[in-house]
Short mmCIF file of C-alpha atoms and ligand atoms in Angstrom, two decimals:
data_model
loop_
_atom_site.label_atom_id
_atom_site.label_comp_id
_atom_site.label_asym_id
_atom_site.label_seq_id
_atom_site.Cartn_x
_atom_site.Cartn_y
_atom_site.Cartn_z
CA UNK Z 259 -9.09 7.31 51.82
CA UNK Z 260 -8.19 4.99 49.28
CA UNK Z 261 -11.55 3.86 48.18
CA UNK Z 262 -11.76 4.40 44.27
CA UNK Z 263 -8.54 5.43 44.09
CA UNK Z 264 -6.49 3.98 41.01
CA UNK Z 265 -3.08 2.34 41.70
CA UNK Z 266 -0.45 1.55 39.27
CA UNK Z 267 1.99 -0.95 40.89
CA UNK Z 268 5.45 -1.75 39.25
CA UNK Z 269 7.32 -4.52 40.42
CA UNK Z 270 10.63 -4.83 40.27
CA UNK Z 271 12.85 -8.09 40.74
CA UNK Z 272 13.79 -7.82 44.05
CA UNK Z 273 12.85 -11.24 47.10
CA UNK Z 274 11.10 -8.11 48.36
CA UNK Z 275 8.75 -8.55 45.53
CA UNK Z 276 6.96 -11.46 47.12
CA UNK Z 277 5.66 -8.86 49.87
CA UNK Z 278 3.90 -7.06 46.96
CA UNK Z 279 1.24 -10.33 46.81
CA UNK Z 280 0.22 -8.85 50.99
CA UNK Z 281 0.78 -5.15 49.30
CA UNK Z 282 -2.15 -5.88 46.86
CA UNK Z 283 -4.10 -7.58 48.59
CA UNK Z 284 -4.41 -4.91 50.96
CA UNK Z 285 -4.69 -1.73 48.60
CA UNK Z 286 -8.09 -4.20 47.15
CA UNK Z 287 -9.73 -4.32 50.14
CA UNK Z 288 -9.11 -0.50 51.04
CA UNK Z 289 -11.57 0.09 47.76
CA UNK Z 290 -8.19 0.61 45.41
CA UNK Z 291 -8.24 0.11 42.10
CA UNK Z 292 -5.00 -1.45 41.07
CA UNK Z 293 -3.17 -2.51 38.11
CA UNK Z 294 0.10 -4.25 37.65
CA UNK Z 295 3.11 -3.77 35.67
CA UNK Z 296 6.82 -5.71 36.12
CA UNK Z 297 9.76 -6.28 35.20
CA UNK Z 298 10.72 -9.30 33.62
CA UNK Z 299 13.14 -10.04 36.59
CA UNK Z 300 10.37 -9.54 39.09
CA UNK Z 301 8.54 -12.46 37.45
CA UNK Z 302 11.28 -14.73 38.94
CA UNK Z 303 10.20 -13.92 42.38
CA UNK Z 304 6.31 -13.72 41.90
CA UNK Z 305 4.45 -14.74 39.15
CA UNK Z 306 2.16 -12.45 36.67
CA UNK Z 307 -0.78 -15.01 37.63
CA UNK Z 308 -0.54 -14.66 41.37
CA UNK Z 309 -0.82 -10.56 41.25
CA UNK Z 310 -3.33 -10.79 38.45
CA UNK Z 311 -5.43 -13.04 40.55
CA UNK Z 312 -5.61 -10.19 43.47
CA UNK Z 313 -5.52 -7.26 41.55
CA UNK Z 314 -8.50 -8.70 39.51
CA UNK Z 315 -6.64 -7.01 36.40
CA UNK Z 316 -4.47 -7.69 33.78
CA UNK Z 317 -0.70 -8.09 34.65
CA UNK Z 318 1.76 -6.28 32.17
CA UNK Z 319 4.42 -8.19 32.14
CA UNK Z 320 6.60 -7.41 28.84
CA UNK Z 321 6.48 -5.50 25.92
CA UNK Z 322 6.92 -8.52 23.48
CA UNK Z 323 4.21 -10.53 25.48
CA UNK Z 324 0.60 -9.66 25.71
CA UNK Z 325 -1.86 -7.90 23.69
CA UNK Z 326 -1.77 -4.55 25.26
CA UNK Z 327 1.86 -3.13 26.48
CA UNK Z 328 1.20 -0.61 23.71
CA UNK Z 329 -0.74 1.39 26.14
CA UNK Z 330 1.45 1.67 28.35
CA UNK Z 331 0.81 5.53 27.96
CA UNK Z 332 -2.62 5.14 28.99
CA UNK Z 333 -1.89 2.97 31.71
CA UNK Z 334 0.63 6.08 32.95
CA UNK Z 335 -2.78 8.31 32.48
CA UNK Z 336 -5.02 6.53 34.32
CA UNK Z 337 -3.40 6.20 37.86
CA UNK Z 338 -3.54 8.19 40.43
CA UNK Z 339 -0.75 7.60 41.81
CA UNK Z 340 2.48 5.16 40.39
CA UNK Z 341 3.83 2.91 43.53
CA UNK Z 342 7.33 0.84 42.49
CA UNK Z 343 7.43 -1.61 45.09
CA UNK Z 344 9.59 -2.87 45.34
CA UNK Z 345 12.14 -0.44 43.74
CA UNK Z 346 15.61 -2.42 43.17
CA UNK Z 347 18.98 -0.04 42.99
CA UNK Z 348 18.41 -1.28 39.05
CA UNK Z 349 15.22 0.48 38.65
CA UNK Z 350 16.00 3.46 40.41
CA UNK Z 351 18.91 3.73 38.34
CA UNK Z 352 16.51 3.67 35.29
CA UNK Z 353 14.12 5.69 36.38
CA UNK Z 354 16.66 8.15 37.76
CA UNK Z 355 18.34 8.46 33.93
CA UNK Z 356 15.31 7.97 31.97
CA UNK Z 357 16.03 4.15 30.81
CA UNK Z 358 13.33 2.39 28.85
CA UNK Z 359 14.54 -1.25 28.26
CA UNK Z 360 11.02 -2.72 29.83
CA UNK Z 361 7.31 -2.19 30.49
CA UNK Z 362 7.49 -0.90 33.91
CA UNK Z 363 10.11 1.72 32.65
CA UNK Z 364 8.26 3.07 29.95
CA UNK Z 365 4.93 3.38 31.93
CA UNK Z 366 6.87 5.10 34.37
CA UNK Z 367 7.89 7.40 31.88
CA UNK Z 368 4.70 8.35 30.33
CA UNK Z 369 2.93 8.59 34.47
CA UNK Z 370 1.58 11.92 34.91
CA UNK Z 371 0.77 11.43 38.32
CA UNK Z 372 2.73 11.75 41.67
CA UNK Z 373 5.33 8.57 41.55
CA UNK Z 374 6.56 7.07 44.85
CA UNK Z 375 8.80 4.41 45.15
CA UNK Z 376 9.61 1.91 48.33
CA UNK Z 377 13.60 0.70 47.80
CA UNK Z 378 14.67 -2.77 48.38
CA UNK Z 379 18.83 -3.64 48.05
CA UNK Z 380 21.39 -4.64 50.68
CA UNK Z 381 22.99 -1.99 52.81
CA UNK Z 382 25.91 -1.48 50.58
CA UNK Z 383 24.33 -0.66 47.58
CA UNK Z 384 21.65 1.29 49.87
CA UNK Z 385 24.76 3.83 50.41
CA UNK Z 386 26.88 3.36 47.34
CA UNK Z 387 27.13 6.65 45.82
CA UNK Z 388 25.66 6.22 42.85
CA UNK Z 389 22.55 5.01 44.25
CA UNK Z 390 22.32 8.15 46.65
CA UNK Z 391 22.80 10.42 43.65
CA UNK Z 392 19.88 8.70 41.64
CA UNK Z 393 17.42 9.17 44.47
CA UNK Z 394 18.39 12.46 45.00
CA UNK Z 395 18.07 12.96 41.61
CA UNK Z 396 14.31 11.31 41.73
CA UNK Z 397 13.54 13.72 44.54
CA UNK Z 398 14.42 16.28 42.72
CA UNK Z 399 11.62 15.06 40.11
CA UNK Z 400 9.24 15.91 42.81
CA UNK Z 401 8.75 11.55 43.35
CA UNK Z 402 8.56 10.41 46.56
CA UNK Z 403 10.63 8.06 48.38
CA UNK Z 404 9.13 5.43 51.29
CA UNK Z 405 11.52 5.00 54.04
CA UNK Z 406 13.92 1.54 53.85
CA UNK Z 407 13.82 -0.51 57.00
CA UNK Z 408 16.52 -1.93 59.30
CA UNK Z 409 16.93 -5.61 59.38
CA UNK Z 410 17.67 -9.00 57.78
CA UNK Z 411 18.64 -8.80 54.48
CA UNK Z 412 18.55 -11.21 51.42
CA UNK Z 413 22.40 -11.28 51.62
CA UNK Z 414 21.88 -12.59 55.42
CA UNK Z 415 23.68 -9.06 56.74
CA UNK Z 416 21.76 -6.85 58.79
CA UNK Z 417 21.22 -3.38 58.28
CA UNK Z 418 19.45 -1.07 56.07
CA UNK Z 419 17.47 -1.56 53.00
CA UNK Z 420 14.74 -3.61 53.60
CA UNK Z 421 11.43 -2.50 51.89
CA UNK Z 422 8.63 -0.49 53.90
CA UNK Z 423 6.19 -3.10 55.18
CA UNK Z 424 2.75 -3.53 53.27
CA UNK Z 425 1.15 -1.70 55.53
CA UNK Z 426 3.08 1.10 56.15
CA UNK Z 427 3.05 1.01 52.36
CA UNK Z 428 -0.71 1.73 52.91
CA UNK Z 429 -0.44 4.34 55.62
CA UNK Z 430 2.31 6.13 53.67
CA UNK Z 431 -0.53 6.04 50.30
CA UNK Z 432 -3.77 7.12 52.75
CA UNK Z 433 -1.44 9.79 54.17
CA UNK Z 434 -0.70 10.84 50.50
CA UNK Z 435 -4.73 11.34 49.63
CA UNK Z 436 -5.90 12.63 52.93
CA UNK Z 437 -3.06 15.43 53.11
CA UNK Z 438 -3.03 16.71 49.32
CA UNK Z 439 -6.75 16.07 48.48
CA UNK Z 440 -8.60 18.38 50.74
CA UNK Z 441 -10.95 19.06 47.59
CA UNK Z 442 -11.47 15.29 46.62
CA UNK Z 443 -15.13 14.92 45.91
CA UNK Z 444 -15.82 18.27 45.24
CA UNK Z 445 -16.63 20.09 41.61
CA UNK Z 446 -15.43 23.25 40.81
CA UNK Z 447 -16.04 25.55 37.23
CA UNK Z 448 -13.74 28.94 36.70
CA UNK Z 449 -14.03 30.90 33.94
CA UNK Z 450 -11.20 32.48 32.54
CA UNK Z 451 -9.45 34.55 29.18
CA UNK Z 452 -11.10 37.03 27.02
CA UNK Z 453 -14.19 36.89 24.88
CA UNK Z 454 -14.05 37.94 21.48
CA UNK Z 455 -17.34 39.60 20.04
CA UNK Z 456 -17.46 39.73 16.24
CA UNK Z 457 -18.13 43.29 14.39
CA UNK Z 458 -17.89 41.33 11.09
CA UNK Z 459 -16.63 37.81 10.05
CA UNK Z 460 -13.37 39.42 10.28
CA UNK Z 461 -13.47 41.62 12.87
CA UNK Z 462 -13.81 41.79 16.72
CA UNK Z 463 -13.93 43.46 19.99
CA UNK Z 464 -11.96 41.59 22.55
CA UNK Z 465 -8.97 42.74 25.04
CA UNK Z 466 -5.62 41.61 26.60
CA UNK Z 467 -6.55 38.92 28.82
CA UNK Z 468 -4.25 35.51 28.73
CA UNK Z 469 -5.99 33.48 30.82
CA UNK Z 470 -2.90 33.03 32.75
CA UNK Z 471 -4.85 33.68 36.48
CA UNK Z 472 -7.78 31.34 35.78
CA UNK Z 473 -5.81 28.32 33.91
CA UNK Z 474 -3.87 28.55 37.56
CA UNK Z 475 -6.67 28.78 39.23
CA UNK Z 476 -8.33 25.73 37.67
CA UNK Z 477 -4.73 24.01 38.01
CA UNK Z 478 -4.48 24.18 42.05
CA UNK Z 479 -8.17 23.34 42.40
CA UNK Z 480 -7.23 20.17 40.12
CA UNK Z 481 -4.07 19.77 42.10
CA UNK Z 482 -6.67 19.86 45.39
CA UNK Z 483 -8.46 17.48 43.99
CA UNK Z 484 -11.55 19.14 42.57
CA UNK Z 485 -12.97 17.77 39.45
CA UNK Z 486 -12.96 20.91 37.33
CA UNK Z 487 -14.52 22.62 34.15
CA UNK Z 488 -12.72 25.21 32.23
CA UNK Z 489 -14.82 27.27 30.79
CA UNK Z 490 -11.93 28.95 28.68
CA UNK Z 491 -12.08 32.16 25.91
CA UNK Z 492 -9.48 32.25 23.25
CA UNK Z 493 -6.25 31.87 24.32
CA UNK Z 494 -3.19 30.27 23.23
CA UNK Z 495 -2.40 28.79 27.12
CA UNK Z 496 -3.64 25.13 27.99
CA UNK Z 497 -4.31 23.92 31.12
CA UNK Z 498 -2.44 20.36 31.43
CA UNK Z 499 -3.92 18.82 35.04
CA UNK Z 500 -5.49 15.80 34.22
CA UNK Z 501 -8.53 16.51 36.73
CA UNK Z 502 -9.49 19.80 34.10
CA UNK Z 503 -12.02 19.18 31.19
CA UNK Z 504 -11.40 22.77 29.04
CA UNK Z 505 -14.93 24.07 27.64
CA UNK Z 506 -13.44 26.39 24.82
CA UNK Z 507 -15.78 29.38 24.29
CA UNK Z 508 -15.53 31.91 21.68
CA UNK Z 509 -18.16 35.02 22.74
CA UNK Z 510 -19.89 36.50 26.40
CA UNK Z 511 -22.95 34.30 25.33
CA UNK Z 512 -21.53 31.21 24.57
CA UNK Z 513 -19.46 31.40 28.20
CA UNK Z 514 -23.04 32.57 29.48
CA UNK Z 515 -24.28 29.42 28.64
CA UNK Z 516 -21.63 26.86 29.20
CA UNK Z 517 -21.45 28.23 32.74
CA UNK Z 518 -25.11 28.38 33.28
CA UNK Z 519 -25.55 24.84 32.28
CA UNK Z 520 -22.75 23.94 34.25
CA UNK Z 521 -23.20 25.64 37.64
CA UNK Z 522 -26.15 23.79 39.07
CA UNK Z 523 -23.71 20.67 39.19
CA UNK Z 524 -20.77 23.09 41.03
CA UNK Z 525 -19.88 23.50 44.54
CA UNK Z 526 -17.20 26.18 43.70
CA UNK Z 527 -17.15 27.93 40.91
CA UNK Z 528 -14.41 31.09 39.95
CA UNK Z 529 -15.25 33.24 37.36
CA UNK Z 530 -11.73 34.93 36.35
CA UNK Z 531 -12.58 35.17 32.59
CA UNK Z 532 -12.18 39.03 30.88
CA UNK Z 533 -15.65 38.93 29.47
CA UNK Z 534 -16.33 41.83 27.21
CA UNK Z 535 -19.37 43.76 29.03
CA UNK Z 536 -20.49 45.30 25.30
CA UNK Z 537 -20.65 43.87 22.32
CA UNK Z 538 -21.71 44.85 18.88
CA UNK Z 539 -25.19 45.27 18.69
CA UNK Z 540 -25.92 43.92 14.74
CA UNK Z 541 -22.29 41.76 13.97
CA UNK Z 542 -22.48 42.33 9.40
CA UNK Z 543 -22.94 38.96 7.64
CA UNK Z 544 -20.50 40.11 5.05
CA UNK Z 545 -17.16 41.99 5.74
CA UNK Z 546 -17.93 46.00 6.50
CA UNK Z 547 -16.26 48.04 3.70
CA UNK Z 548 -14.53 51.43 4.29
CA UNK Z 549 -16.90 53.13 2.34
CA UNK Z 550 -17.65 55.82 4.94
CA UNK Z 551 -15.28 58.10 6.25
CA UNK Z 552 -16.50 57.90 10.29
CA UNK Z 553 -18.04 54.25 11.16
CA UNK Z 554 -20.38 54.12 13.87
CA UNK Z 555 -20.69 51.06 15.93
CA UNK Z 556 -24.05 50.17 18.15
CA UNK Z 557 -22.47 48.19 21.33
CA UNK Z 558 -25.30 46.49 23.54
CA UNK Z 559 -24.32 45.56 27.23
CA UNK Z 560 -23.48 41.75 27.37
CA UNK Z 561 -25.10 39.77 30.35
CA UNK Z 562 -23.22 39.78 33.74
CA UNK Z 563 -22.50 36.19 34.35
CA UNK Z 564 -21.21 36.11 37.58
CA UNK Z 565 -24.37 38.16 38.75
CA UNK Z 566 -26.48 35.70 36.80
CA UNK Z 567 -24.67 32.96 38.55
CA UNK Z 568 -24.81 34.88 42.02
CA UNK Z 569 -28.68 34.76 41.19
CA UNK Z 570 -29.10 31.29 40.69
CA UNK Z 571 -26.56 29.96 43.87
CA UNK Z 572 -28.12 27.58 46.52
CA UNK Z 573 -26.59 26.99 50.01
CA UNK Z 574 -23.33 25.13 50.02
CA UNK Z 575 -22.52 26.74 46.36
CA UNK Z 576 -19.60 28.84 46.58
CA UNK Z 577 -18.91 31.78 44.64
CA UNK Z 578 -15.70 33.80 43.49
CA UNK Z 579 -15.75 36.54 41.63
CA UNK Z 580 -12.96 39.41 40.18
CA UNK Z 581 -12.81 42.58 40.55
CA UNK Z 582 -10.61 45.46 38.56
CA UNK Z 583 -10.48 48.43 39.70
CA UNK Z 584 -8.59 51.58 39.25
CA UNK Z 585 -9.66 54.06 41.99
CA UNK Z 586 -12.02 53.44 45.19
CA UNK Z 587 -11.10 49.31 45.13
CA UNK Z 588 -12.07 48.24 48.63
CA UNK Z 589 -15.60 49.96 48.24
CA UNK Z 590 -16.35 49.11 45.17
CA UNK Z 591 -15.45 45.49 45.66
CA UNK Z 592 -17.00 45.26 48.35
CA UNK Z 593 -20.13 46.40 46.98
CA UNK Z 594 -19.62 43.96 44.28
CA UNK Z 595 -19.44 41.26 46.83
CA UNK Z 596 -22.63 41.99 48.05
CA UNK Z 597 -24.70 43.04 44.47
CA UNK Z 598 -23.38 39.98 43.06
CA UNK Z 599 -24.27 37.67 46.18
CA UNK Z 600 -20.84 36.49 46.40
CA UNK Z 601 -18.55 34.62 48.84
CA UNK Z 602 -15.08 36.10 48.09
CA UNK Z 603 -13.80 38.30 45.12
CA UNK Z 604 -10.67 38.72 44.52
CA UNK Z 605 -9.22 42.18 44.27
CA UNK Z 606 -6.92 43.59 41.68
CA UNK Z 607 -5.70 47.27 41.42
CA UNK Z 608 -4.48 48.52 38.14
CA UNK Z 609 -2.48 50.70 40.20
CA UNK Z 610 0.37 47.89 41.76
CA UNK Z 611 2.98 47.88 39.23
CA UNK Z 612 3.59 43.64 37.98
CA UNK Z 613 0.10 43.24 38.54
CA UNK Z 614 -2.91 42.26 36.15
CA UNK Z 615 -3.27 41.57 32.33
CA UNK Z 616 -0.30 39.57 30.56
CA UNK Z 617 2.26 39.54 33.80
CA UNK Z 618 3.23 36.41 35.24
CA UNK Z 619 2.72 38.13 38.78
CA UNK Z 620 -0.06 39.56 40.25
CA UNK Z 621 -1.23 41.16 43.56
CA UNK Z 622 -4.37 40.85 45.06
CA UNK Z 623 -6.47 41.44 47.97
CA UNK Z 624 -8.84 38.70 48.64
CA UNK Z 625 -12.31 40.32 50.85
CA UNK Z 626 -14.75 37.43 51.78
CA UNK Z 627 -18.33 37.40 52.60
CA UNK Z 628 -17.93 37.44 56.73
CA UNK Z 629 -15.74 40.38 56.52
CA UNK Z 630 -12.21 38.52 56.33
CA UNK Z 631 -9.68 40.84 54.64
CA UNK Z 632 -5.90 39.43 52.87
CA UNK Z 633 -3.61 41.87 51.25
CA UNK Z 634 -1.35 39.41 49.17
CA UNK Z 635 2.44 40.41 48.52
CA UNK Z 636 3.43 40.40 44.70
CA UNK Z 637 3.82 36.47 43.71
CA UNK Z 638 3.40 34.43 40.34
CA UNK Z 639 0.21 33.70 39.31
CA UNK Z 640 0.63 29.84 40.49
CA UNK Z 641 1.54 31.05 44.23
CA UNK Z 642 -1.83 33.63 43.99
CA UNK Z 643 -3.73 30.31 43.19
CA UNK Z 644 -2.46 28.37 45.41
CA UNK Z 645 -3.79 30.96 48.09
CA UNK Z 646 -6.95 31.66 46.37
CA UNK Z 647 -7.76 27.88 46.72
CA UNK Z 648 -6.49 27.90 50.22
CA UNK Z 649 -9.13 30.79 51.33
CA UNK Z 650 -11.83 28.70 49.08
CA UNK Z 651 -11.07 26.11 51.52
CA UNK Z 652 -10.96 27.91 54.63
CA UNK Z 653 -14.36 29.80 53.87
CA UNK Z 654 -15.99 26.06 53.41
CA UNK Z 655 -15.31 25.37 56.74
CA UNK Z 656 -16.33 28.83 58.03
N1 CTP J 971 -17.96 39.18 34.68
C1 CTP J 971 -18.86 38.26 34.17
N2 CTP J 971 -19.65 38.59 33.12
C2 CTP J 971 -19.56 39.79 32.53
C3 CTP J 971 -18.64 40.73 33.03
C4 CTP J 971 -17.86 40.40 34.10
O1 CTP J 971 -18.93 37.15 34.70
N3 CTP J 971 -20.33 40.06 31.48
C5 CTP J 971 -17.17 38.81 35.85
C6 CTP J 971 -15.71 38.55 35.59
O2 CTP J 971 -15.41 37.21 35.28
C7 CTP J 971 -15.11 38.93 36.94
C8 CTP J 971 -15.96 40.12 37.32
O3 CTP J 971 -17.21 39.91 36.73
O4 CTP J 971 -15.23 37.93 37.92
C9 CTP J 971 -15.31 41.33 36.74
O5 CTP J 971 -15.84 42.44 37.20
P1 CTP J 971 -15.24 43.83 36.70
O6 CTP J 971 -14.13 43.69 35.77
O7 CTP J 971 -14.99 44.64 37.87
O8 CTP J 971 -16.40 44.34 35.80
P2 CTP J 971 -17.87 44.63 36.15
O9 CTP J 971 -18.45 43.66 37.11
O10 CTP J 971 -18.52 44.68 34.83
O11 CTP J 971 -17.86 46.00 36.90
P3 CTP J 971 -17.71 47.49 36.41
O12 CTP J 971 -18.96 48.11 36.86
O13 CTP J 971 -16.51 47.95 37.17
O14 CTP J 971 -17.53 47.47 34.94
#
């Protein structure tokens, strides 16, 4: 589970911190990839050369030291996951208010990845009040705490606030990738937004698509852990996961051919994207002038990519398409389905009021290849993703 997986580990300065040597050491030979960041407390308790030694990687230890603790925002990009191990009622009173007076700090602040932190204090300050509130408040930030254990403390007391062992450590990180990565592995491609098909240099056909359904789309199949390709039209949304390359297109051919070139190397791919099905047939060079009282414009059909793609799919591919309809939407999806040599497409009436181009709802019926039928209640786009990624799953394992 944790083979190749990248590890940021900030060290606080805690006696805990000495377990962190055992913590490395074991997230190395579970295939991690780690790297090490601390406070300069923590270097008290272990030194910068002992966790550089087992991490095989640079330690950063301060901001004034070293030749690099100006990246700390690329060190923030390139975990997977940040660990602060131990986590000292000081740090998690930083991290809890935003505080940037040292390396870890400021790497923690620029992580874009799930954070988790493993506490380490005497019981009192364990339960002080103001401690509670700034782990609630770090919950709240969607980070992850690791249970405290019961038992002898640095002060000599017993009672709680000991940090997780190592090894639970490890269990607590595998549980993390096995649970939330059921797509780890695995490409995906979606297509999504409008195309824009030029009548002049200043002119174009193009419609009302955002791109809102398919950036969420590629989102939870990033969150799923899918390496994904966004084959995007023009649109002023982003998609922000760090597992999404965007291909920006401009026309129906250019998406034809990102998306061609792409799909041999997909095992899912979504095709969500607006694409204009005519376009003009002779775009002018120069700008048309209004010299003629009734302008008549040649459209040609534009190539159906998702039947090109349906074409072209070999076993274990997997195929989503969209369908809009306005009248007869089962049967005409469904026929889709099957022209298009689809596994799912994903359903969506003009007719249900919040639903479709622009809103930040939709509702959708979701008809798969073995005959699997699920009528969606009205829900954001992210939700509709979320479950569209769900059935992708499920249908895998058909
Ligand atoms: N699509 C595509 N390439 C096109 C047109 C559509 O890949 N040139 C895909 C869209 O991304 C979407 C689905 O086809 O997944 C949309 O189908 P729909 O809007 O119902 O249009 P058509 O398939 O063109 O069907 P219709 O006969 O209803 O126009």
């Amino acid at each position: 589970m944790l083979q190749g997986k990248k590890i940021l580990l900030g060290v606080s300065g805690s006696i805990a911190a000495y377990k962190s040597a055992i913590l490395v050491r074991l997230l190395v030979k579970a295939g991690a990839e780690v790297k090490v960041v601390m406070t300069p407390d923590a270097a008290h308790f272990i030194t910068p050369l002992t966790l550089s030694t087992l991490s095989k990687n640079e330690v950063g230890a301060a901001i004034s030291e070293g030749s690099s603790w100006n990246n700390h925002v690329m060190m923030g990009r390139w975990a997977d996951v940040m660990l602060v191990a131990p986590a000292t009622a000081n740090t998690i009173a930083k991290m809890a208010n935003g505080l940037c007076d040292n390396l870890l700090l400021a790497v923690y602040l620029s992580a874009t990845c799930p954070v988790f932190f493993a506490p380490a204090m005497d019981e009192d300050m364990w339960h002080h009040p103001a401690t509670r509130a700034n782990v609630t408040k770090l919950l709240g930030f969607g980070y992850s705490q690791l249970p405290v254990n019961k038992g002898e403390l640095a002060s000599g007391l017993f009672g709680e606030g000991r940090m997780s062992e190592p090894e639970d450590i490890v269990a607590f990180l595998e549980q993390h990738f096995s649970e939330n990565k059921p797509l780890a592995g695995t490409t995906a491609m979606v297509s999504a937004g409008p195309t824009v098909e030029l009548i002049d240099p200043v002119r174009f056909i193009s419609n009302h698509s955002s791109g809102k359904m398919g950036i969420a789309i590629a989102e939870a199949l990033a969150e799923a852990g899918a390496d994904v390709k966004l084959v995007l039209g023009p649109t002023s949304l982003k998609a922000s996961h760090r597992g999404i390359t965007t291909i920006p297109v401009q026309t129906a051919a250019d998406m034809l051919e990102q998306c061609t070139a792409i799909f041999p190397q997909t095992n899912i791919a979504v095709m969500a994207a607006a694409v204009a099905d005519y376009r003009p047939a002779n775009a002018a060079d120069q700008k048309i002038k209004k010299d003629e009282d009734v302008l008549t414009l040649q459209l040609e059909k534009t190539t159906d990519i998702l039947k090109t793609l349906g074409g072209q799919k070999k076993k274990g591919q997997l195929l989503v398409g969209f369908a809009l309809e306005t009248n007869n939407e089962k049967e005409f999806a469904l026929k889709k389905l099957q022209t298009k040599n689809l596994d799912m497409i994903v359903l969506n009436s003009l007719r249900d009021q919040g639903a479709g181009f622009g809103h930040d709802t939709n509702k959708v019926v979701l008809l798969d290849r073995l005959g699997g039928e699920q009528q969606l209640p009205l829900k954001s786009k992210q939700e509709v993703a979320k479950d569209i990624v769900k059935a992708i799953i499920a249908l895998q394992h058909a």
